[in-house]
XYZ file of C-alpha atoms in Angstrom:
571
model
C -54.233 84.217 10.778
C -54.910 86.788 8.085
C -58.480 88.081 7.635
C -58.510 86.855 4.025
C -57.684 83.294 5.069
C -60.310 83.310 7.796
C -62.881 84.578 5.330
C -62.008 81.882 2.798
C -62.054 79.070 5.355
C -65.349 80.074 6.852
C -66.933 80.778 3.476
C -66.067 77.182 2.619
C -67.294 76.157 6.064
C -70.809 77.391 5.208
C -71.040 74.599 2.643
C -70.120 71.941 5.216
C -71.782 70.393 8.302
C -72.238 72.980 11.048
C -72.107 70.617 14.009
C -68.320 70.468 14.424
C -65.626 73.132 14.561
C -63.400 73.355 11.467
C -60.432 72.949 13.786
C -61.467 69.630 15.374
C -58.371 67.627 16.245
C -56.101 70.690 16.315
C -53.936 71.509 19.314
C -51.312 74.194 19.578
C -47.732 73.233 20.412
C -48.105 74.324 24.025
C -51.152 72.122 24.583
C -49.517 69.126 22.949
C -46.402 69.552 25.042
C -48.540 69.303 28.181
C -49.795 65.913 27.039
C -53.524 65.756 27.670
C -54.958 69.230 27.816
C -57.830 69.855 30.190
C -61.064 70.700 28.438
C -63.462 73.424 29.419
C -66.385 71.415 28.117
C -67.656 67.876 28.395
C -67.843 65.428 25.510
C -70.431 62.676 25.702
C -69.065 59.159 25.692
C -69.891 57.561 22.342
C -69.694 53.845 21.724
C -67.424 53.077 18.758
C -69.284 52.025 15.633
C -68.124 49.280 13.317
C -65.734 50.571 10.702
C -66.942 50.072 7.125
C -64.579 48.574 4.588
C -63.109 51.570 2.748
C -61.511 51.128 -0.675
C -60.381 53.779 -3.148
C -59.266 54.212 -6.714
C -56.712 56.891 -7.486
C -58.317 60.088 -8.676
C -57.882 60.522 -12.414
C -56.398 63.515 -14.220
C -58.930 65.322 -16.417
C -56.398 66.593 -18.948
C -57.254 63.709 -21.306
C -60.030 61.193 -21.968
C -60.272 57.919 -20.007
C -58.365 54.891 -21.322
C -58.439 51.163 -20.610
C -56.074 51.582 -17.660
C -58.673 53.708 -15.900
C -61.315 51.109 -16.726
C -59.179 48.322 -15.246
C -58.561 50.226 -12.021
C -62.265 50.953 -11.629
C -63.283 47.335 -12.258
C -60.599 45.904 -9.986
C -61.627 48.212 -7.154
C -65.320 47.521 -7.644
C -64.757 43.749 -7.535
C -62.991 44.061 -4.195
C -65.758 46.261 -2.817
C -68.513 43.934 -4.023
C -66.657 41.009 -2.483
C -66.898 42.652 0.930
C -70.616 43.248 0.376
C -70.954 39.580 -0.572
C -69.393 38.752 2.794
C -72.105 40.835 4.458
C -69.955 43.828 5.363
C -70.738 47.470 4.750
C -68.281 48.809 2.189
C -67.482 52.266 0.829
C -65.821 52.953 -2.526
C -64.375 56.352 -3.353
C -63.296 57.442 -6.822
C -63.080 60.769 -8.609
C -60.958 63.232 -10.538
C -57.754 65.164 -9.907
C -58.370 68.606 -11.362
C -55.449 70.733 -10.166
C -51.868 71.125 -11.288
C -49.704 72.326 -14.116
C -50.790 69.694 -16.646
C -54.458 70.623 -16.206
C -53.661 74.308 -16.446
C -51.676 73.754 -19.650
C -54.287 71.409 -21.181
C -57.020 73.983 -20.617
C -54.880 76.722 -22.162
C -54.131 74.508 -25.166
C -57.868 73.869 -25.584
C -58.534 77.602 -25.374
C -60.864 77.145 -22.404
C -61.200 78.587 -18.950
C -59.596 76.026 -16.650
C -62.647 75.694 -14.409
C -64.940 75.167 -17.402
C -62.408 72.688 -18.804
C -62.571 70.624 -15.599
C -66.348 70.897 -15.336
C -66.590 69.374 -18.801
C -63.878 66.725 -18.645
C -64.629 65.168 -15.252
C -67.959 63.927 -16.613
C -66.378 61.293 -18.845
C -64.866 59.591 -15.786
C -68.143 59.758 -13.896
C -69.965 58.311 -16.908
C -67.358 55.562 -17.329
C -67.686 54.461 -13.700
C -71.465 54.263 -14.027
C -71.281 52.599 -17.451
C -69.147 49.758 -16.117
C -71.446 49.396 -13.089
C -69.029 50.553 -10.408
C -70.925 50.862 -7.133
C -69.131 53.989 -5.922
C -70.310 55.807 -2.816
C -68.287 58.977 -3.363
C -67.140 60.719 -6.538
C -64.767 63.445 -5.436
C -63.461 66.346 -7.461
C -60.420 68.100 -6.036
C -62.023 71.381 -7.055
C -64.872 70.733 -4.581
C -65.147 73.191 -1.653
C -65.044 70.494 1.051
C -61.790 69.154 -0.370
C -60.193 72.591 -0.484
C -61.087 73.032 3.174
C -59.619 69.637 4.125
C -56.361 70.353 2.264
C -55.853 73.766 3.831
C -56.623 72.348 7.266
C -54.089 69.555 6.694
C -51.488 72.115 5.588
C -52.036 74.227 8.700
C -51.565 71.168 10.917
C -48.318 70.256 9.157
C -47.056 73.811 9.526
C -48.074 74.024 13.178
C -46.131 70.859 13.923
C -43.021 72.225 12.259
C -42.950 69.997 9.198
C -43.293 72.812 6.649
C -40.516 75.316 5.924
C -39.653 77.751 3.139
C -36.555 77.306 0.983
C -35.169 77.693 -2.512
C -35.651 74.587 -4.645
C -33.790 73.559 -7.771
C -34.335 70.405 -9.765
C -35.800 68.678 -12.787
C -39.597 69.008 -12.887
C -41.933 66.865 -14.986
C -45.251 68.518 -15.769
C -46.658 65.197 -16.942
C -45.700 63.393 -13.727
C -46.217 66.507 -11.561
C -43.060 65.832 -9.589
C -39.414 66.829 -9.189
C -36.627 64.387 -10.028
C -33.001 64.479 -8.806
C -30.079 64.481 -11.254
C -29.633 60.738 -10.709
C -33.172 60.034 -11.978
C -33.020 61.847 -15.352
C -31.197 61.214 -18.600
C -30.766 62.679 -22.069
C -33.324 61.088 -24.387
C -33.824 61.060 -28.142
C -37.290 61.221 -29.692
C -37.020 58.731 -32.603
C -39.864 60.326 -34.561
C -38.482 63.880 -34.566
C -34.822 63.456 -33.673
C -35.233 65.970 -30.834
C -33.090 65.496 -27.751
C -34.496 66.279 -24.313
C -34.022 65.446 -20.655
C -36.466 62.831 -19.343
C -37.278 60.851 -16.236
C -35.635 57.431 -16.302
C -38.661 56.072 -14.388
C -41.447 57.231 -16.703
C -39.743 58.560 -19.829
C -41.568 61.886 -19.456
C -39.825 65.140 -20.334
C -38.422 67.243 -17.492
C -37.307 70.853 -17.296
C -34.815 72.508 -14.986
C -36.608 74.644 -12.426
C -35.323 77.006 -9.757
C -37.857 78.579 -7.414
C -38.642 79.519 -3.839
C -41.325 77.352 -2.296
C -42.319 75.356 0.761
C -40.846 71.994 1.718
C -42.048 69.067 3.804
C -39.501 67.425 6.116
C -39.762 64.015 4.465
C -36.209 63.138 5.540
C -37.367 63.051 9.163
C -39.550 60.001 8.472
C -37.026 57.534 7.095
C -36.747 55.434 10.251
C -40.465 55.582 11.055
C -41.337 54.482 7.547
C -38.875 51.589 7.633
C -40.217 50.486 11.017
C -43.742 50.617 9.634
C -42.811 48.542 6.584
C -41.118 45.978 8.824
C -44.178 45.701 11.034
C -46.527 45.614 8.013
C -44.791 43.533 5.325
C -48.065 43.202 3.368
C -48.573 46.967 3.187
C -47.703 47.066 -0.518
C -49.005 44.346 -2.843
C -47.321 42.628 -4.645
C -44.228 41.847 -2.578
C -41.866 42.885 -5.381
C -43.055 46.472 -5.100
C -42.944 46.331 -1.318
C -39.263 45.466 -1.686
C -38.767 48.366 -4.106
C -40.347 50.786 -1.622
C -38.181 49.569 1.266
C -35.077 49.865 -0.893
C -35.976 53.385 -1.997
C -36.517 54.609 1.558
C -33.436 52.800 2.869
C -31.279 54.630 0.331
C -32.312 57.932 1.905
C -35.032 60.553 1.629
C -34.684 64.210 0.781
C -37.190 66.828 1.822
C -40.102 67.283 -0.545
C -41.181 70.452 -2.346
C -44.865 70.886 -1.506
C -45.803 74.155 -3.229
C -45.275 75.998 -6.497
C -45.003 79.756 -7.064
C -48.324 81.210 -8.161
C -46.705 82.772 -11.239
C -46.021 79.204 -12.429
C -49.140 77.505 -11.086
C -52.359 79.416 -10.495
C -54.823 76.511 -10.781
C -54.774 74.795 -7.417
C -55.430 75.304 -3.739
C -53.688 78.390 -2.290
C -51.258 77.993 0.577
C -52.954 79.416 3.695
C -51.536 82.856 4.567
C -49.403 83.047 1.417
C -50.944 84.314 -1.816
C -47.695 83.715 -3.677
C -47.775 79.899 -3.399
C -50.056 77.068 -4.557
C -50.139 73.737 -2.724
C -48.349 70.880 -4.519
C -50.804 68.851 -6.550
C -49.838 65.486 -5.013
C -50.293 66.676 -1.433
C -53.627 68.113 -2.544
C -54.630 64.918 -4.366
C -53.692 62.394 -1.684
C -55.822 64.145 0.909
C -58.921 63.290 -1.166
C -59.026 59.925 0.617
C -59.400 61.750 3.917
C -61.877 64.323 2.606
C -64.492 61.684 1.872
C -63.964 60.032 5.251
C -65.159 63.265 6.904
C -61.749 64.787 7.648
C -61.388 66.985 9.626
C -64.899 66.576 11.033
C -64.615 63.164 12.676
C -66.647 62.920 15.868
C -64.633 61.731 18.907
C -65.300 58.055 19.442
C -66.651 57.665 15.917
C -63.565 58.473 13.839
C -63.919 55.253 11.841
C -67.594 55.570 10.956
C -66.826 56.952 7.466
C -64.203 54.292 6.790
C -60.802 55.732 7.628
C -58.221 54.292 7.680
C -58.615 52.976 4.159
C -58.502 49.211 3.914
C -57.087 49.314 0.396
C -55.871 51.996 -1.981
C -55.924 50.563 -5.528
C -53.370 52.297 -7.766
C -51.264 51.795 -10.872
C -47.601 50.906 -10.455
C -46.517 54.322 -11.769
C -47.686 56.176 -8.635
C -46.273 53.860 -5.955
C -43.820 56.427 -4.596
C -46.551 58.969 -3.878
C -48.888 56.503 -2.161
C -46.400 54.275 -0.370
C -43.746 56.783 0.748
C -45.089 60.346 0.669
C -48.633 59.584 1.814
C -47.672 57.509 4.903
C -45.177 60.205 5.871
C -47.787 62.971 5.598
C -50.155 60.961 7.795
C -47.433 60.120 10.318
C -46.692 63.807 10.651
C -50.219 64.379 11.962
C -50.426 61.092 13.894
C -53.284 59.934 11.680
C -53.904 56.231 11.033
C -52.240 54.840 7.922
C -54.020 52.904 5.176
C -53.856 49.171 5.724
C -52.778 48.112 2.243
C -51.942 49.529 -1.166
C -52.690 47.283 -4.149
C -50.413 48.320 -7.000
C -51.421 46.818 -10.322
C -49.451 46.573 -13.539
C -50.253 48.289 -16.828
C -51.886 47.252 -20.089
C -49.859 47.139 -23.281
C -51.082 47.062 -26.885
C -49.127 44.848 -29.235
C -46.739 44.339 -26.309
C -45.853 48.032 -26.420
C -46.663 50.686 -23.833
C -49.873 52.550 -24.574
C -49.293 56.220 -25.329
C -51.539 59.065 -26.429
C -48.666 60.506 -28.456
C -48.377 57.381 -30.620
C -52.118 56.800 -30.789
C -52.026 53.239 -29.452
C -54.609 53.689 -26.708
C -57.868 51.839 -26.126
C -61.087 53.819 -25.839
C -62.979 52.086 -23.001
C -66.370 53.286 -24.215
C -65.822 51.679 -27.626
C -64.791 48.431 -25.917
C -67.876 48.438 -23.692
C -70.145 49.157 -26.640
C -68.639 46.321 -28.668
C -68.271 43.587 -26.064
C -70.665 44.549 -23.261
C -70.132 45.414 -19.609
C -69.961 41.925 -18.131
C -67.673 40.550 -20.821
C -65.244 43.451 -20.330
C -65.337 43.127 -16.550
C -64.635 39.414 -16.916
C -61.790 39.922 -19.379
C -60.077 42.668 -17.390
C -60.279 40.660 -14.160
C -59.166 37.441 -15.854
C -56.211 38.790 -17.833
C -55.300 41.971 -15.958
C -51.853 42.023 -14.400
C -50.918 42.755 -10.806
C -47.187 42.048 -10.916
C -46.630 41.946 -14.671
C -48.111 43.972 -17.521
C -50.887 42.394 -19.595
C -51.364 42.762 -23.331
C -54.735 44.033 -24.500
C -56.109 42.415 -27.628
C -59.621 42.160 -29.073
C -58.959 38.551 -30.058
C -58.170 37.755 -26.422
C -61.504 39.230 -25.323
C -63.369 37.109 -27.858
C -61.405 34.013 -26.841
C -62.072 34.507 -23.120
C -65.750 35.057 -23.854
C -66.087 31.972 -26.001
C -64.177 29.689 -23.671
C -65.254 30.995 -20.290
C -68.643 32.607 -20.633
C -70.184 31.012 -23.702
C -68.622 27.562 -23.894
C -67.995 27.220 -20.164
C -70.603 28.788 -17.931
C -73.255 29.489 -20.576
C -73.074 25.998 -22.029
C -73.327 24.384 -18.596
C -76.292 26.511 -17.515
C -78.117 25.895 -20.787
C -77.632 22.123 -20.671
C -78.774 21.832 -17.048
C -81.617 24.349 -16.934
C -82.993 23.745 -20.439
C -82.416 20.002 -20.655
C -85.526 18.103 -21.742
C -84.700 14.846 -20.037
C -84.827 15.935 -16.413
C -86.301 18.327 -13.879
C -83.866 20.404 -11.851
C -86.277 21.067 -9.023
C -87.064 17.357 -8.747
C -83.338 16.582 -8.595
C -82.802 19.112 -5.783
C -85.715 17.758 -3.740
C -84.472 14.212 -4.174
C -80.866 15.072 -3.249
C -81.843 17.053 -0.153
C -84.137 14.358 1.160
C -81.559 11.749 1.979
C -80.703 10.230 -1.392
C -77.111 8.976 -1.526
C -74.788 11.174 -3.625
C -73.065 9.943 -6.745
C -69.968 7.891 -5.947
C -67.994 7.935 -9.198
C -64.441 9.232 -8.894
C -65.167 12.357 -10.919
C -68.290 13.104 -8.870
C -66.298 12.733 -5.659
C -63.583 15.047 -6.975
C -66.171 17.635 -7.997
C -67.873 17.511 -4.599
C -64.530 18.017 -2.856
C -63.792 20.917 -5.193
C -67.138 22.558 -4.421
C -66.575 22.155 -0.690
C -63.094 23.698 -0.954
C -63.922 26.423 -3.491
C -65.254 29.138 -1.134
C -62.092 28.977 0.985
C -59.923 28.933 -2.134
C -61.597 32.080 -3.399
C -61.543 33.725 0.029
C -57.793 33.170 0.388
C -57.084 34.712 -2.991
C -59.354 37.681 -2.346
C -57.737 38.280 1.046
C -54.444 38.442 -0.849
C -56.088 41.000 -3.196
C -55.650 38.634 -6.124
C -59.096 38.751 -7.696
C -57.744 37.391 -10.986
C -56.528 34.192 -9.332
C -59.859 33.900 -7.509
C -61.729 34.219 -10.804
C -59.613 31.554 -12.447
C -60.280 29.176 -9.537
C -64.036 29.645 -10.035
C -63.798 29.141 -13.791
C -61.678 26.005 -13.387
C -64.564 24.627 -11.320
C -66.969 25.429 -14.148
C -64.735 23.603 -16.643
C -64.471 20.673 -14.250
C -68.271 20.543 -13.978
C -68.653 20.535 -17.761
C -66.249 17.612 -17.949
C -68.185 15.784 -15.244
C -71.477 16.287 -17.036
C -70.078 15.171 -20.361
C -68.562 12.020 -18.901
C -71.595 11.259 -16.725
C -73.943 11.643 -19.735
C -77.220 12.166 -17.825
C -79.182 11.980 -21.088
C -78.435 8.253 -21.128
C -80.453 7.748 -17.933
C -83.640 9.665 -18.745
C -85.319 6.557 -20.250
C -83.391 3.827 -18.424
C -85.404 3.930 -15.223
C -82.386 4.913 -13.079
C -83.987 8.201 -12.096
C -82.049 8.378 -8.820
C -78.701 8.383 -10.592
C -79.946 10.947 -13.098
C -81.042 13.231 -10.268
C -77.677 12.882 -8.530
C -75.855 14.055 -11.660
C -78.171 16.995 -12.263
C -78.088 18.058 -8.612
C -74.290 18.134 -8.443
C -74.120 20.186 -11.640
C -76.850 22.559 -10.401
C -75.001 23.026 -7.106
C -71.822 23.857 -8.978
C -73.655 26.497 -11.014
C -75.270 27.937 -7.888
C -72.050 28.111 -5.856
C -69.976 29.475 -8.733
C -72.735 31.943 -9.608
C -72.737 33.318 -6.066
C -68.950 33.723 -6.106
C -68.998 35.352 -9.549
C -71.374 38.146 -8.512
C -68.620 40.700 -7.769
C -67.202 40.150 -11.270
C -70.347 40.164 -13.403
C -73.175 41.552 -11.257
C -75.649 41.936 -14.114
C -75.237 38.490 -15.644
C -75.062 36.760 -12.284
C -78.316 38.373 -11.213
C -79.862 36.834 -14.336
C -78.228 33.493 -13.565
C -79.544 33.462 -10.012
C -82.995 34.173 -11.434
C -82.682 31.304 -13.894
C -81.779 28.954 -11.045
C -84.568 30.338 -8.879
C -82.182 31.288 -6.063
C -83.909 33.714 -3.679
C -82.265 37.155 -3.262
C -81.556 36.507 0.430
C -79.726 33.265 -0.451
C -77.024 34.832 -2.649
C -74.415 35.739 -0.023
C -71.005 34.147 0.507
C -72.428 32.226 3.467
C -74.785 30.483 1.022
C -71.948 29.214 -1.191
C -71.886 25.888 0.655
C -72.632 22.570 -0.996
C -76.118 21.444 -0.005
C -77.011 24.622 1.896
C -79.983 25.631 -0.286
C -82.854 23.243 -0.928
C -85.367 25.831 -2.136
C -84.173 26.696 -5.632
C -84.686 24.964 -8.951
C -87.762 26.724 -10.331
C -86.677 29.472 -12.708
C -87.986 32.979 -12.130
C -87.199 34.012 -15.734
C -87.986 32.590 -19.171
C -85.445 29.928 -20.150
C -86.175 29.596 -23.856
C -86.043 26.375 -25.800
C -84.705 23.245 -24.163
C -82.558 20.577 -25.750
C -81.532 16.971 -25.396
C -78.601 17.409 -22.993
């Protein structure tokens, strides 16, 4: 290894934990060929620790400001993380920014800024957005961070040592916007309708490509066709939804070519240098994908405790436009080093505006900060989760946001909570005490149906969340809210407040209060701020807000509000 490389690696090493060698997990070819190499030192036996749930967003390019697609990905990922916390499991969420590559280099030059200063400025908007929308992230990674550079160069050295990296001339169509090469079969001549200019573009993304011929390094992706197909067969739920799993299998079955994994430094200077070769910069996608490992302590995992920081990832949440990188390239890179593969990749659809693809060039993009300022955090989280597409694109529209708010949050949940908690003709706490002290439940058909629904609801939501369909889970909860409103309206408890049938009145109020409590618990991952207020209004203790508490009749201690309720009303 060249002195310069050693100096760079160990300069980076000074910024990292000193307890483990930077070459943990590395074995030379000779040692690996002998199977289990004898060690000249003893390693204490460590009991394996429980693996946290580890979920990630993609890391976002800093060449432009955040848009609603970024907001959706962040919210979707945060909901899934908070769901695991609701179940009582430790969970880790990693997000961040992708700051290397040609498009960043060109954007900085266009802005007349030093590229490092450009990244230092632009990453902040993504950090602020994640905090603004109340994403509970544990790690915010920047690919320009020293620990990430170290992880990437270590990964590269391991690939090279195992014979999966070789040098060759590469020719093909390169898209700066997509940061990838395309074969002749994947590009076409395209006409820009606004200018009349003709150019070659990717058929997949519509982005312009340019013919490039250069000497660089390649990864032997073709060697992993059979292993990938075997993995997909053994893990048919690896890619969600199933339609994209089928697309991935079809793409790999049709054959894989080797992958260019570096660019000449005269073309790309802003990135991580190839170890031992000053003339090449590591391919931005290989660099970027390794971020998921960086924040799970790679390559510093302690033997026996490799999973303590979360790896392998339970779910990568990504947009449908980067499926190939995450579902073909990334598993192959990991297979090459015999590292565990992520368990699932949730690939969501895009947002359109006026049923047309959002594009910075046409100006039809949604500023997420404006949306949050106008509608509020919880309303936007609710809308994105409710309408956001997994398989199919969803159309973004301000009128839809207002409609979902009025129907679901104001007229549905808000109306129900107000009528029950502020009603002048009854006492919620009294109803709970009566119902939990042996009083017979209401027997009307609608009451029976609602009780059955409340008993079944936690499992309904659990099944949908296990399938990574948080939108369907949300709709199941809201349908229960609508059902409860119908029950209350038809049961008309205000008719019993002066009739002397206090027992029947209490049965109605109790069933409605239980519905609010159970639905409120299940809605916490979606609207954490508002649901904290709701739990306070109901008087539900903090320790009684877990998934295990979302059982009909499991809590007899609530009913006295811990916050001001405002004016009451007659039903």
